[in-house]
Short mmCIF file of C-alpha atoms and ligand atoms in Angstrom, two decimals:
data_model
loop_
_atom_site.label_atom_id
_atom_site.label_comp_id
_atom_site.label_asym_id
_atom_site.label_seq_id
_atom_site.Cartn_x
_atom_site.Cartn_y
_atom_site.Cartn_z
CA MET A 1 -13.63 12.87 -29.79
CA ILE A 2 -14.33 15.27 -26.47
CA ARG A 3 -17.91 14.53 -25.05
CA ALA A 4 -17.60 17.03 -21.94
CA ARG A 5 -15.38 19.25 -20.50
CA VAL A 6 -14.90 17.64 -17.58
CA ARG A 7 -12.79 18.73 -14.12
CA VAL A 8 -10.86 15.67 -12.31
CA VAL A 9 -8.78 16.52 -8.83
CA LEU A 10 -5.84 14.51 -8.02
CA ALA A 11 -5.92 14.07 -4.65
CA GLY A 12 -1.80 13.46 -3.36
CA ALA A 13 0.68 12.79 -5.59
CA GLY A 14 1.56 9.31 -4.91
CA HIS A 15 3.20 6.63 -6.87
CA ALA A 16 -0.11 6.15 -9.66
CA HIS A 17 -0.38 10.33 -9.68
CA LEU A 18 3.13 11.38 -10.27
CA GLY A 19 2.38 8.83 -13.10
CA VAL A 20 -0.60 10.44 -14.11
CA LEU A 21 0.77 13.58 -14.25
CA LYS A 22 2.93 12.86 -17.46
CA HIS A 23 -0.39 11.98 -19.42
CA ALA A 24 -1.62 15.74 -18.70
CA GLY A 25 -1.19 16.43 -22.44
CA ALA A 26 -3.59 13.45 -23.35
CA LEU A 27 -6.14 14.32 -20.79
CA ARG A 28 -6.50 17.74 -21.95
CA ALA A 29 -6.74 16.29 -25.64
CA ALA A 30 -9.95 14.59 -24.41
CA GLY A 31 -11.35 17.38 -22.65
CA VAL A 32 -10.38 16.37 -19.19
CA GLU A 33 -8.46 19.53 -16.82
CA PRO A 34 -6.77 17.93 -14.39
CA ILE A 35 -5.77 19.78 -11.06
CA LEU A 36 -3.21 18.49 -8.62
CA VAL A 37 -3.83 19.18 -4.95
CA ALA A 38 -0.87 17.95 -2.70
CA PRO A 39 1.95 18.63 -0.29
CA PRO A 40 5.08 20.56 -2.17
CA THR A 41 7.23 17.70 -1.62
CA PHE A 42 6.81 13.80 -2.16
CA HIS A 43 8.83 11.62 -0.12
CA TYR A 44 9.94 8.26 -2.07
CA SER A 45 9.98 5.29 0.61
CA GLY A 46 12.04 3.25 -1.88
CA LEU A 47 14.73 5.71 -0.14
CA ALA A 48 13.55 6.31 3.06
CA THR A 49 15.34 4.08 5.34
CA ALA A 50 18.65 4.50 3.18
CA VAL A 51 18.62 7.74 4.64
CA LEU A 52 17.69 7.04 7.98
CA SER A 53 20.42 4.88 8.33
CA GLY A 54 22.25 7.62 6.71
CA ALA A 55 23.81 5.85 3.47
CA LEU A 56 22.07 8.48 1.39
CA PRO A 57 21.63 12.28 2.08
CA PRO A 58 18.11 13.11 2.94
CA GLY A 59 17.10 15.12 -0.31
CA ARG A 60 17.73 12.00 -2.43
CA ALA A 61 14.53 10.68 -1.40
CA LEU A 62 12.62 14.08 -2.26
CA LEU A 63 10.93 15.24 -4.92
CA ASP A 64 9.74 18.63 -6.02
CA VAL A 65 6.02 17.58 -6.83
CA ALA A 66 5.58 21.58 -7.65
CA ALA A 67 8.08 21.32 -10.64
CA LEU A 68 6.68 18.16 -11.73
CA ALA A 69 2.99 19.88 -12.28
CA ALA A 70 4.43 22.88 -14.09
CA ARG A 71 6.64 20.62 -16.23
CA PHE A 72 3.44 19.35 -17.44
CA GLY A 73 1.15 22.47 -17.09
CA VAL A 74 -0.78 20.61 -14.62
CA PRO A 75 -2.20 23.46 -11.64
CA HIS A 76 -1.08 22.49 -8.26
CA LEU A 77 -2.89 23.33 -5.19
CA PRO A 78 -0.13 22.97 -1.87
CA ALA A 79 -2.32 21.36 -0.09
CA GLU A 80 -4.24 18.39 1.74
CA VAL A 81 -7.59 17.02 1.28
CA ARG A 82 -9.50 17.47 4.12
CA ALA A 83 -13.17 16.80 4.17
CA VAL A 84 -15.44 15.65 0.39
CA ASP A 85 -18.85 16.73 0.12
CA ARG A 86 -19.78 14.10 -2.38
CA GLY A 87 -23.58 15.61 -2.98
CA ALA A 88 -22.09 18.90 -3.76
CA ARG A 89 -19.06 17.01 -5.54
CA ARG A 90 -16.67 19.83 -3.51
CA LEU A 91 -13.85 19.39 -1.98
CA HIS A 92 -12.47 21.17 1.43
CA LEU A 93 -8.77 21.88 1.49
CA SER A 94 -6.27 22.36 4.29
CA ASP A 95 -5.52 26.12 3.19
CA GLY A 96 -9.40 26.52 3.56
CA ARG A 97 -10.43 26.56 0.13
CA ASP A 98 -13.07 24.85 -1.35
CA LEU A 99 -12.56 23.31 -5.06
CA ALA A 100 -15.19 21.60 -7.42
CA TYR A 101 -15.31 18.54 -9.12
CA ASP A 102 -16.47 16.45 -11.81
CA ALA A 103 -14.38 13.36 -10.88
CA VAL A 104 -12.01 12.63 -7.70
CA SER A 105 -8.80 10.49 -7.92
CA PHE A 106 -7.12 9.38 -4.57
CA ASN A 107 -3.80 8.69 -3.97
CA ILE A 108 -3.04 9.45 -1.18
CA GLY A 109 -1.48 6.72 0.28
CA SER A 110 -1.25 5.52 4.14
CA ILE A 111 -0.15 6.40 8.02
CA THR A 112 0.52 4.46 10.72
CA ASP A 113 -2.85 2.98 12.28
CA ALA A 114 -2.70 5.21 15.54
CA GLY A 115 -4.71 2.95 17.89
CA SER A 116 -1.26 1.02 18.45
CA ASP A 117 -0.05 4.37 20.15
CA LEU A 118 0.82 3.47 23.74
CA PRO A 119 -0.12 5.24 27.12
CA GLY A 120 2.02 7.04 29.38
CA GLU A 121 5.22 9.20 29.21
CA GLY A 122 7.65 10.48 26.36
CA GLU A 123 7.72 10.83 22.59
CA THR A 124 6.51 8.01 20.05
CA TRP A 125 7.50 7.77 16.40
CA PRO A 126 5.29 6.41 13.55
CA VAL A 127 7.01 5.31 10.95
CA LYS A 128 4.33 6.93 8.29
CA PRO A 129 3.80 9.53 7.37
CA LEU A 130 7.51 9.42 6.09
CA SER A 131 7.84 13.35 6.88
CA GLY A 132 8.40 12.28 10.48
CA LEU A 133 11.40 9.82 10.01
CA ALA A 134 13.24 13.17 10.05
CA GLY A 135 12.68 14.14 13.89
CA LEU A 136 13.51 10.45 14.56
CA ARG A 137 17.36 10.66 12.71
CA ALA A 138 17.67 13.99 14.67
CA ARG A 139 16.54 12.70 17.98
CA LEU A 140 18.57 9.26 17.65
CA ASP A 141 21.51 11.89 16.26
CA ASP A 142 21.32 13.62 19.84
CA HIS A 143 22.05 10.55 21.49
CA LEU A 144 24.90 9.72 19.34
CA ALA A 145 26.72 12.82 19.55
CA ASP A 146 26.75 11.98 23.57
CA GLY A 147 28.29 8.78 22.50
CA VAL A 148 25.46 6.80 23.69
CA SER A 149 23.71 3.95 21.55
CA PRO A 150 20.24 4.36 22.93
CA SER A 151 17.95 1.41 23.39
CA ILE A 152 15.07 1.01 20.49
CA LEU A 153 12.24 -0.71 20.37
CA VAL A 154 10.73 -0.62 16.92
CA ALA A 155 6.63 -2.00 17.49
CA GLY A 156 5.53 -4.37 14.51
CA GLY A 157 7.09 -7.38 13.41
CA GLY A 158 6.25 -6.93 9.94
CA PRO A 159 9.12 -6.50 7.20
CA THR A 160 8.72 -2.18 7.70
CA GLY A 161 9.39 -3.07 11.33
CA PHE A 162 12.36 -4.97 10.31
CA GLU A 163 13.94 -3.13 7.92
CA VAL A 164 13.29 0.36 9.73
CA ALA A 165 15.15 -1.57 12.89
CA ALA A 166 18.10 -2.54 10.29
CA ALA A 167 18.17 1.42 9.22
CA LEU A 168 18.60 2.84 12.58
CA ALA A 169 21.33 0.03 13.35
CA GLY A 170 23.25 0.75 10.34
CA ARG A 171 22.78 4.68 11.71
CA VAL A 172 24.54 3.58 15.60
CA GLU A 173 26.97 1.80 13.42
CA ARG A 174 28.12 4.28 11.19
CA ALA A 175 28.50 6.32 14.61
CA GLY A 176 31.25 3.82 15.84
CA LEU A 177 28.80 2.34 18.66
CA SER A 178 27.14 -0.91 18.73
CA PRO A 179 23.19 -1.27 18.49
CA ARG A 180 20.45 -1.93 21.15
CA VAL A 181 17.53 -2.81 19.14
CA LEU A 182 14.55 -4.82 19.33
CA ILE A 183 11.94 -5.60 17.11
CA LEU A 184 8.78 -6.42 19.45
CA GLY A 185 5.99 -8.56 17.50
CA ARG A 186 2.69 -10.35 18.25
CA SER A 187 3.77 -13.63 17.00
CA ALA A 188 6.86 -14.91 15.26
CA PRO A 189 7.09 -12.99 11.29
CA ASP A 190 5.84 -15.55 8.81
CA TRP A 191 5.80 -12.27 5.80
CA ALA A 192 9.00 -14.80 4.19
CA PRO A 193 9.88 -18.00 3.35
CA ASP A 194 10.82 -19.98 6.45
CA GLN A 195 14.45 -19.80 5.86
CA ALA A 196 15.16 -16.43 4.84
CA LEU A 197 13.23 -15.07 7.85
CA GLU A 198 16.11 -17.31 9.47
CA ARG A 199 18.80 -16.11 7.90
CA LEU A 200 17.55 -12.67 8.53
CA SER A 201 17.40 -13.14 12.12
CA ALA A 202 20.43 -14.58 12.51
CA VAL A 203 22.53 -11.71 10.69
CA LEU A 204 20.27 -9.00 12.74
CA GLN A 205 21.08 -11.03 16.21
CA ARG A 206 24.90 -10.37 15.25
CA ARG A 207 24.40 -6.67 14.94
CA GLY A 208 22.41 -6.06 17.90
CA ILE A 209 18.88 -6.27 17.28
CA LEU A 210 16.92 -8.59 18.84
CA GLN A 211 13.32 -10.21 18.30
CA VAL A 212 10.76 -10.25 20.76
CA SER A 213 7.33 -11.35 21.27
CA GLY A 214 4.46 -9.78 23.00
CA GLU A 215 1.95 -7.25 23.23
CA ALA A 216 3.08 -3.65 24.46
CA THR A 217 0.31 -2.05 26.95
CA SER A 218 2.06 1.17 28.37
CA ARG A 219 5.60 3.03 29.00
CA ARG A 220 7.06 4.64 31.18
CA PRO A 221 10.63 6.73 30.83
CA GLY A 222 12.97 4.04 29.49
CA GLU A 223 10.85 1.36 29.37
CA VAL A 224 7.75 -0.27 27.54
CA LEU A 225 5.56 -2.86 29.66
CA LEU A 226 4.11 -5.93 28.27
CA SER A 227 1.10 -7.41 28.99
CA ASP A 228 2.77 -10.08 30.39
CA GLY A 229 4.47 -7.99 32.70
CA ARG A 230 7.74 -7.86 31.65
CA ALA A 231 9.70 -4.42 30.66
CA LEU A 232 11.96 -3.87 28.13
CA PRO A 233 14.63 -1.14 27.99
CA CYS A 234 13.06 1.74 25.45
CA ASP A 235 14.54 5.37 24.73
CA LEU A 236 13.46 5.69 21.49
CA LEU A 237 9.69 4.02 20.23
CA VAL A 238 9.48 3.67 17.09
CA LEU A 239 5.81 2.52 15.47
CA ALA A 240 5.60 0.24 12.49
CA THR A 241 2.58 -1.04 13.69
CA GLY A 242 0.40 -1.43 10.59
CA LEU A 243 -0.38 1.13 8.05
CA ARG A 244 -4.31 2.58 7.24
CA ALA A 245 -5.84 4.98 4.82
CA PRO A 246 -5.92 8.79 6.13
CA GLY A 247 -8.84 9.31 7.75
CA VAL A 248 -10.45 11.24 4.44
CA ILE A 249 -11.31 7.86 2.88
CA ALA A 250 -13.09 6.38 5.83
CA ASP A 251 -14.95 9.71 6.01
CA LEU A 252 -16.28 9.30 2.41
CA GLY A 253 -18.73 7.77 3.20
CA LEU A 254 -18.07 5.45 0.43
CA PRO A 255 -17.61 1.12 0.99
CA LEU A 256 -14.51 0.30 2.89
CA SER A 257 -12.74 -2.99 2.81
CA GLU A 258 -11.79 -4.61 6.38
CA ASP A 259 -9.06 -2.30 6.77
CA ALA A 260 -10.67 0.78 6.26
CA ARG A 261 -9.00 1.66 2.66
CA LEU A 262 -11.34 2.65 -0.42
CA ALA A 263 -12.90 -0.57 -2.19
CA VAL A 264 -12.95 0.29 -5.80
CA GLY A 265 -13.31 -2.38 -8.77
CA PRO A 266 -10.57 -3.05 -11.40
CA THR A 267 -11.59 -0.05 -13.43
CA LEU A 268 -10.33 1.83 -10.34
CA GLN A 269 -13.17 3.59 -9.06
CA SER A 270 -15.03 3.30 -5.92
CA THR A 271 -17.86 0.26 -5.77
CA GLY A 272 -20.11 2.90 -4.69
CA ASP A 273 -19.59 6.02 -6.69
CA PRO A 274 -18.06 6.07 -10.32
CA ARG A 275 -17.10 9.85 -9.87
CA VAL A 276 -14.69 8.67 -7.18
CA PHE A 277 -11.40 6.89 -8.21
CA ALA A 278 -8.42 5.76 -5.94
CA VAL A 279 -5.32 3.87 -6.39
CA GLY A 280 -2.36 2.66 -4.19
CA ASP A 281 -2.24 2.21 -0.37
CA CYS A 282 -5.54 4.12 0.20
CA ALA A 283 -7.23 1.81 -2.02
CA VAL A 284 -8.26 -1.87 -2.52
CA ILE A 285 -9.16 -3.64 -5.72
CA THR A 286 -11.85 -6.34 -4.39
CA GLY A 287 -11.01 -9.49 -4.78
CA SER A 288 -7.54 -8.81 -5.48
CA PRO A 289 -5.98 -7.46 -2.17
CA ARG A 290 -2.13 -6.27 -1.93
CA PRO A 291 -0.03 -5.33 0.88
CA PRO A 292 1.08 -1.63 0.37
CA ALA A 293 3.97 -1.04 -1.62
CA GLY A 294 4.32 1.41 -4.44
CA VAL A 295 5.19 -0.49 -7.31
CA PHE A 296 1.24 -1.09 -7.52
CA GLY A 297 0.90 2.52 -7.69
CA VAL A 298 3.69 3.05 -10.58
CA ARG A 299 1.68 -0.20 -12.51
CA ALA A 300 -1.92 1.38 -12.47
CA ALA A 301 -1.05 5.08 -13.74
CA PRO A 302 -1.58 4.20 -17.24
CA ILE A 303 -5.01 2.47 -16.66
CA LEU A 304 -5.90 5.50 -14.78
CA ALA A 305 -4.79 7.99 -17.01
CA ARG A 306 -7.09 5.99 -19.36
CA ASN A 307 -9.70 5.81 -17.80
CA LEU A 308 -9.60 9.74 -16.10
CA ALA A 309 -9.24 10.46 -19.84
CA ALA A 310 -12.08 8.28 -20.78
CA LEU A 311 -14.64 10.50 -18.72
CA GLY A 312 -14.35 12.84 -21.50
CA THR A 313 -14.45 10.82 -24.49
CA GLY A 314 -16.83 8.33 -23.45
CA ALA A 315 -14.81 5.43 -24.41
CA PRO A 316 -15.07 2.40 -22.22
CA LEU A 317 -12.89 2.16 -19.18
CA ALA A 318 -9.80 -0.08 -19.09
CA THR A 319 -9.11 -2.75 -15.82
CA TYR A 320 -6.29 -3.06 -13.80
CA ALA A 321 -5.13 -6.49 -12.51
CA PRO A 322 -2.56 -6.03 -10.08
CA GLN A 323 0.13 -8.68 -10.53
CA SER A 324 0.24 -11.58 -7.89
CA ARG A 325 4.03 -11.91 -7.26
CA TRP A 326 6.28 -8.94 -7.01
CA LEU A 327 9.67 -8.22 -5.92
CA SER A 328 10.35 -6.16 -2.79
CA ILE A 329 13.61 -5.43 -1.10
CA LEU A 330 14.32 -4.90 2.39
CA ASP A 331 17.29 -2.07 2.60
CA LEU A 332 19.10 -3.77 5.82
CA GLY A 333 21.24 -0.76 6.63
CA ASP A 334 24.69 -2.12 6.31
CA GLY A 335 25.13 -1.91 2.67
CA THR A 336 23.18 -5.70 2.33
CA GLY A 337 19.56 -6.25 1.22
CA LEU A 338 17.08 -9.07 1.53
CA ALA A 339 15.11 -9.53 -2.34
CA LEU A 340 11.83 -11.34 -1.57
CA ARG A 341 9.59 -12.67 -4.45
CA GLY A 342 7.06 -15.28 -4.53
CA ARG A 343 9.10 -18.10 -2.58
CA PHE A 344 12.57 -17.11 -4.22
CA TRP A 345 15.03 -14.81 -1.88
CA SER A 346 18.22 -13.72 -1.68
CA LEU A 347 20.26 -12.23 1.01
CA GLY A 348 23.08 -9.76 0.34
CA ARG A 349 24.99 -6.80 -1.14
CA GLY A 350 23.34 -7.72 -4.59
CA ALA A 351 19.81 -7.44 -3.25
CA LEU A 352 20.73 -3.84 -1.82
CA MET A 353 22.71 -3.10 -5.33
CA LEU A 354 19.56 -3.81 -7.77
CA LYS A 355 17.40 -2.29 -4.86
CA ARG A 356 19.31 0.82 -5.37
CA ARG A 357 19.39 0.87 -9.19
CA LEU A 358 15.71 0.78 -9.09
CA ASP A 359 14.91 3.43 -6.55
CA LEU A 360 17.22 5.81 -7.83
CA GLY A 361 16.40 5.07 -11.35
CA PHE A 362 12.93 5.57 -10.33
CA VAL A 363 13.38 9.28 -8.54
CA ASP A 364 15.66 10.70 -11.40
CA GLY A 365 13.33 9.44 -14.24
CA LEU A 366 11.03 12.03 -12.65
CA ARG A 367 13.45 15.00 -11.57
CA ALA A 368 14.45 14.71 -15.47
CA ALA A 369 10.89 14.44 -16.45
CA SER A 370 10.59 17.74 -14.04
CA GLY A 371 13.27 19.54 -15.77
CA GLU A 372 15.75 19.07 -12.76
CA VAL A 373 19.54 19.10 -13.95
CA LEU A 374 21.09 15.71 -12.37
CA GLU A 375 24.83 16.54 -11.02
CA ASP A 376 25.31 12.64 -9.92
C1 FAD B 1 9.71 2.92 6.52
C2 FAD B 1 8.95 2.58 5.28
C3 FAD B 1 9.62 1.90 3.93
C4 FAD B 1 9.16 1.93 2.92
N1 FAD B 1 9.69 1.05 1.73
C5 FAD B 1 9.32 0.81 0.60
C6 FAD B 1 9.71 0.39 -0.33
O1 FAD B 1 10.93 -0.03 -0.31
N2 FAD B 1 9.39 -0.67 -1.57
C7 FAD B 1 7.85 -0.26 -1.46
O2 FAD B 1 7.27 -0.53 -2.40
N3 FAD B 1 7.21 0.34 -0.61
C8 FAD B 1 7.56 0.64 0.62
N4 FAD B 1 6.83 1.27 1.25
C9 FAD B 1 5.90 0.99 1.71
C10 FAD B 1 5.09 2.61 0.79
O3 FAD B 1 5.64 3.43 1.75
C11 FAD B 1 3.81 2.54 0.26
O4 FAD B 1 3.45 1.52 0.02
C12 FAD B 1 3.94 3.42 -0.93
O5 FAD B 1 4.36 4.71 -0.31
C13 FAD B 1 2.95 3.70 -0.74
O6 FAD B 1 2.32 4.43 -2.59
P1 FAD B 1 1.08 5.56 -2.68
O7 FAD B 1 1.38 5.78 -4.07
O8 FAD B 1 -0.34 4.78 -2.35
O9 FAD B 1 1.37 6.61 -1.67
P2 FAD B 1 2.22 7.59 -0.50
O10 FAD B 1 3.68 7.15 -1.53
O11 FAD B 1 2.47 7.24 0.20
O12 FAD B 1 2.24 9.12 -1.79
C14 FAD B 1 1.04 9.30 -0.97
C15 FAD B 1 1.02 11.18 -1.18
O13 FAD B 1 0.02 11.44 -1.11
C16 FAD B 1 0.28 12.58 0.19
N5 FAD B 1 -0.89 13.07 1.14
C17 FAD B 1 -1.76 11.96 2.18
N6 FAD B 1 -2.71 12.69 2.21
C18 FAD B 1 -3.41 13.80 1.30
C19 FAD B 1 -4.18 14.47 1.50
N7 FAD B 1 -5.32 13.87 2.36
N8 FAD B 1 -4.47 15.06 0.45
C20 FAD B 1 -3.48 15.42 -0.60
N9 FAD B 1 -2.40 14.19 -0.58
C21 FAD B 1 -2.22 14.00 0.27
C22 FAD B 1 1.48 12.75 0.52
O14 FAD B 1 1.65 13.26 1.46
C23 FAD B 1 2.03 11.48 -0.21
O15 FAD B 1 2.70 12.47 -1.02
C24 FAD B 1 8.24 1.62 2.65
C25 FAD B 1 6.99 2.35 3.84
C26 FAD B 1 7.95 2.82 4.95
C27 FAD B 1 7.37 3.03 6.03
#
């Protein structure tokens, strides 16, 4: 039974909100009117490095958000939320409009930590937002078109740094040249079992992708300088130095986690304001922190949809507990992948085949839902 008419603004078309769109009919039946505020195109991270390496064409990782929203009858404003006036319950949008809300849900992902940029001359390529990777790809292609394999330095020794380094190397290899790639980390990597990291290091080293420990402090043309005085060759500097929530989250004036994501409870509501929901990279469930990964948003989507519907019916809210083990697969850019799940790992072609099946399945499922005719 409908208790109240409620306007819910879905800010961002991340993994969870893409799932919530499919529940739009149930939301309306519960008295909840969803409105989506999001850029018109979604860049799917699971295929981002496949596009970077040249294994897949750019369009394969893109989703038409506007078409998906239209398919489920959800009004879509192609803009970003820039600021929130929680007292007046209004959102300020990038197109200058103001939008009133009864509840707002954030699924706006993450951005590369800007504090990691280096003083000095030269272009820098942060790995997020993913839309920026097209510029990196084009710059690398300029070098390759001249028959040159540029010195690439990827700052950041986490899984994203390794995956992006391997993807860039894959693109160089596809041009018939030998990669010259360095991965710079503050310390030895520890994000996978030791044996997996040893095997990964060995296969990457054979391809010309080397690891260096150190702290970058500044740069000058063709080089990055480290705190110990060393200079590393660098024509292209890529930042994979950590992710944080977009600034609009910190500006909410609500409790944050130590890494500046919105602190939410298991009902996916802010611990400081029950009218504010958040899921995916921009939020952390207090007591259940998880690394950035699309899977958590995908799994949270049905719970979020149910809880947003409950705003209209007054039904009790459901809780979401993120799984404690999850599968992640790195695309190594050369037709192989590294699969990780807890202490289990596997490196080879089978891992990448599984990744492609899962990621293309996800994207194609949403494309089919939006009414797009799939050709392949
Ligand atoms: C190179 C790379 C490869 C990765 N590969 C994988 C992988 O294979 N598997 C995996 O699970 N994770 C991967 N990740 C991590 C992954 O990107 C994130 O964990 C995941 O995308 C988070 O999903 P999300 O739903 O929180 O947000 P996102 O998928 O980032 O979606 C957020 C959306 O919100 C929009 N948005 C941003 N700000 C606003 C605003 N103010 N208002 C409105 N809309 C806004 C954005 O345009 C975006 O479309 C990768 C990351 C990188 C950098």
